[in-house]
PDB file of C-alpha atoms in Angstrom:
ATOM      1  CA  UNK A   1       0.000   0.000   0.000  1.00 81.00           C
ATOM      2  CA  UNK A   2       1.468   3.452  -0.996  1.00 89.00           C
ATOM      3  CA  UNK A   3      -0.534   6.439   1.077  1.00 93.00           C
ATOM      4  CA  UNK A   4      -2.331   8.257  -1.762  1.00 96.00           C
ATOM      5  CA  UNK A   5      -0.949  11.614   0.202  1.00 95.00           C
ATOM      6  CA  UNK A   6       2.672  10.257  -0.375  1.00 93.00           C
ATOM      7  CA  UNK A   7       2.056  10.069  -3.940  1.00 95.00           C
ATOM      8  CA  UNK A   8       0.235  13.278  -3.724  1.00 96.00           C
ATOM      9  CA  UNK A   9       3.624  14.427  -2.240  1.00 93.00           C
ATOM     10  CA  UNK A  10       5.376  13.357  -4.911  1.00 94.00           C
ATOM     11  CA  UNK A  11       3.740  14.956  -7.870  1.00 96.00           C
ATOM     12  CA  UNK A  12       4.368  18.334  -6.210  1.00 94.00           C
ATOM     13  CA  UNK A  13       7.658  17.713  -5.584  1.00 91.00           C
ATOM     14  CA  UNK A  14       8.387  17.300  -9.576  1.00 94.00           C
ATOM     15  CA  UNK A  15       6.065  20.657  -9.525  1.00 93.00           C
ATOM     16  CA  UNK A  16       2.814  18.562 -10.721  1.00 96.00           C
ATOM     17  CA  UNK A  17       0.612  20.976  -8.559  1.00 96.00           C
ATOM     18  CA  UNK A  18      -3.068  19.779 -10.251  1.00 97.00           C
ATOM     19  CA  UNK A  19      -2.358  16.394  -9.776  1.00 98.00           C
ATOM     20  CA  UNK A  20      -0.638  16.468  -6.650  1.00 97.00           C
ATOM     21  CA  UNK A  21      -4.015  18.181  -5.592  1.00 97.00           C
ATOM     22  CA  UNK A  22      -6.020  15.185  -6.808  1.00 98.00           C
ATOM     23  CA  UNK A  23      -4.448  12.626  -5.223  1.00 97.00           C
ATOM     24  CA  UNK A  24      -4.275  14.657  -1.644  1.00 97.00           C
ATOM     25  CA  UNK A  25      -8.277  14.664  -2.303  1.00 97.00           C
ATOM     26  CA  UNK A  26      -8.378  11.190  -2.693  1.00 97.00           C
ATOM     27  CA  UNK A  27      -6.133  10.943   0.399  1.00 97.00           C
ATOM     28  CA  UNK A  28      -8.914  13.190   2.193  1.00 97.00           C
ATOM     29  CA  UNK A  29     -11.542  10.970   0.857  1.00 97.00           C
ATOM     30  CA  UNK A  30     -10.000   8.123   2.090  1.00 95.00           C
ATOM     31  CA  UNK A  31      -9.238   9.918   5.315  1.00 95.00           C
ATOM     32  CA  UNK A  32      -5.939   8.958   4.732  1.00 93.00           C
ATOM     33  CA  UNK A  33      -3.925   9.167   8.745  1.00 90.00           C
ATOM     34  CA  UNK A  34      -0.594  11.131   6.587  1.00 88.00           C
ATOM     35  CA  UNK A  35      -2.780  14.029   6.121  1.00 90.00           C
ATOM     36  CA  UNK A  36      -2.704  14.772   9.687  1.00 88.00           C
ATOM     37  CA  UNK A  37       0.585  16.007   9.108  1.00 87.00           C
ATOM     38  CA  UNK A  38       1.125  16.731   5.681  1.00 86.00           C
ATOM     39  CA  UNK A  39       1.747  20.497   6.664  1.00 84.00           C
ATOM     40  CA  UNK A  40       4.849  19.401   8.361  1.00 83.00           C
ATOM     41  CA  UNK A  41       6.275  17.154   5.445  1.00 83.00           C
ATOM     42  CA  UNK A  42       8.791  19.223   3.225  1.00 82.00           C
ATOM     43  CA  UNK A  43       7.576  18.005   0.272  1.00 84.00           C
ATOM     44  CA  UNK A  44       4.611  19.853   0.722  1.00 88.00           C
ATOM     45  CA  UNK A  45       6.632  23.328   0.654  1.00 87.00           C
ATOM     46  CA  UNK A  46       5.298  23.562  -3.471  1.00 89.00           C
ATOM     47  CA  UNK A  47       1.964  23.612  -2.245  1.00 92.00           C
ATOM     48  CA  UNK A  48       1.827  25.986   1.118  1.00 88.00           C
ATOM     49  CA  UNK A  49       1.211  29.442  -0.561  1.00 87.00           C
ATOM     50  CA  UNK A  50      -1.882  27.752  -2.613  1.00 91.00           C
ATOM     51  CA  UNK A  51      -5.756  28.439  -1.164  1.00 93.00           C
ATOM     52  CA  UNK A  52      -6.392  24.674  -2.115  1.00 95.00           C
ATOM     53  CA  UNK A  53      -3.591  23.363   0.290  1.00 93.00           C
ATOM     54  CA  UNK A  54      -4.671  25.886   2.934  1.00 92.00           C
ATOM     55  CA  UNK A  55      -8.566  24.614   2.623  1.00 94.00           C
ATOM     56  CA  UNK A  56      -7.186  21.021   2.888  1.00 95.00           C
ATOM     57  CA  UNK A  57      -4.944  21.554   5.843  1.00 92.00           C
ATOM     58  CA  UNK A  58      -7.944  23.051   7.792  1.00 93.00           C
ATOM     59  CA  UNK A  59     -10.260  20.326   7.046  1.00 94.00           C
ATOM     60  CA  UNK A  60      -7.757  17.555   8.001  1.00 93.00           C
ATOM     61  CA  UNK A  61      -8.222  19.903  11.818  1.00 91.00           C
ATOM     62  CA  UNK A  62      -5.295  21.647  11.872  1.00 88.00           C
ATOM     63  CA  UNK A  63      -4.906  25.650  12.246  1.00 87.00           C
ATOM     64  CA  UNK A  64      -2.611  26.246   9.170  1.00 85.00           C
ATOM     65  CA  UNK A  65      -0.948  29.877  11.155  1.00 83.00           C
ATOM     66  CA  UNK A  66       0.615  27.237  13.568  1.00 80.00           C
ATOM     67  CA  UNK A  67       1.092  24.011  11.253  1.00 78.00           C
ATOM     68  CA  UNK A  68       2.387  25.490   8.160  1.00 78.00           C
ATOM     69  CA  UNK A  69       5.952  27.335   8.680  1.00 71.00           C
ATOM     70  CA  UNK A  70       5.582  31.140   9.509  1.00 66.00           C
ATOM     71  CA  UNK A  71       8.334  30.916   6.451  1.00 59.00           C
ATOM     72  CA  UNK A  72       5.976  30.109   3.648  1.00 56.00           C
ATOM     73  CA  UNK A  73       2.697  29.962   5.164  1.00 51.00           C
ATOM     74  CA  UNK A  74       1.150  33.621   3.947  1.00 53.00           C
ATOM     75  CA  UNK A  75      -2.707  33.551   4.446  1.00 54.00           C
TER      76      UNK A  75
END
């Protein structure tokens, strides 16, 4: 089993930002446990500065001000 948030990981890390968005929704869908700290993860530094990753980080329950770094978090 590879953690459809992993793979979603990946795509942004080769700067695949629509499809590393559709596989973190299927990781939400499948309330998949890495979301719970896919703020933290440095592959998810691509994504921080977009709405979409902002919305997702909130719904997984976390307050992205204190789980995305003050560095590229800008809301």
């Amino acid at each position: 089993y590879i953690s459809a948030a992993a793979i979603g990981l990946i795509y942004a890390a080769l700067g695949k930002k629509d499809e590393a968005f559709r596989w973190l929704e299927l990781a939400y869908d499948d309330h998949d446990a890495v979301l719970t700290t896919i703020a933290f993860y440095p592959g998810s530094q691509p994504l921080r500065n977009y709405p979409r990753f902002i919305d997702l980080v909130e719904r997984v329950g976390l307050d992205p001000a204190k789980a995305i770094p003050a560095s590229t978090y800008h809301h």
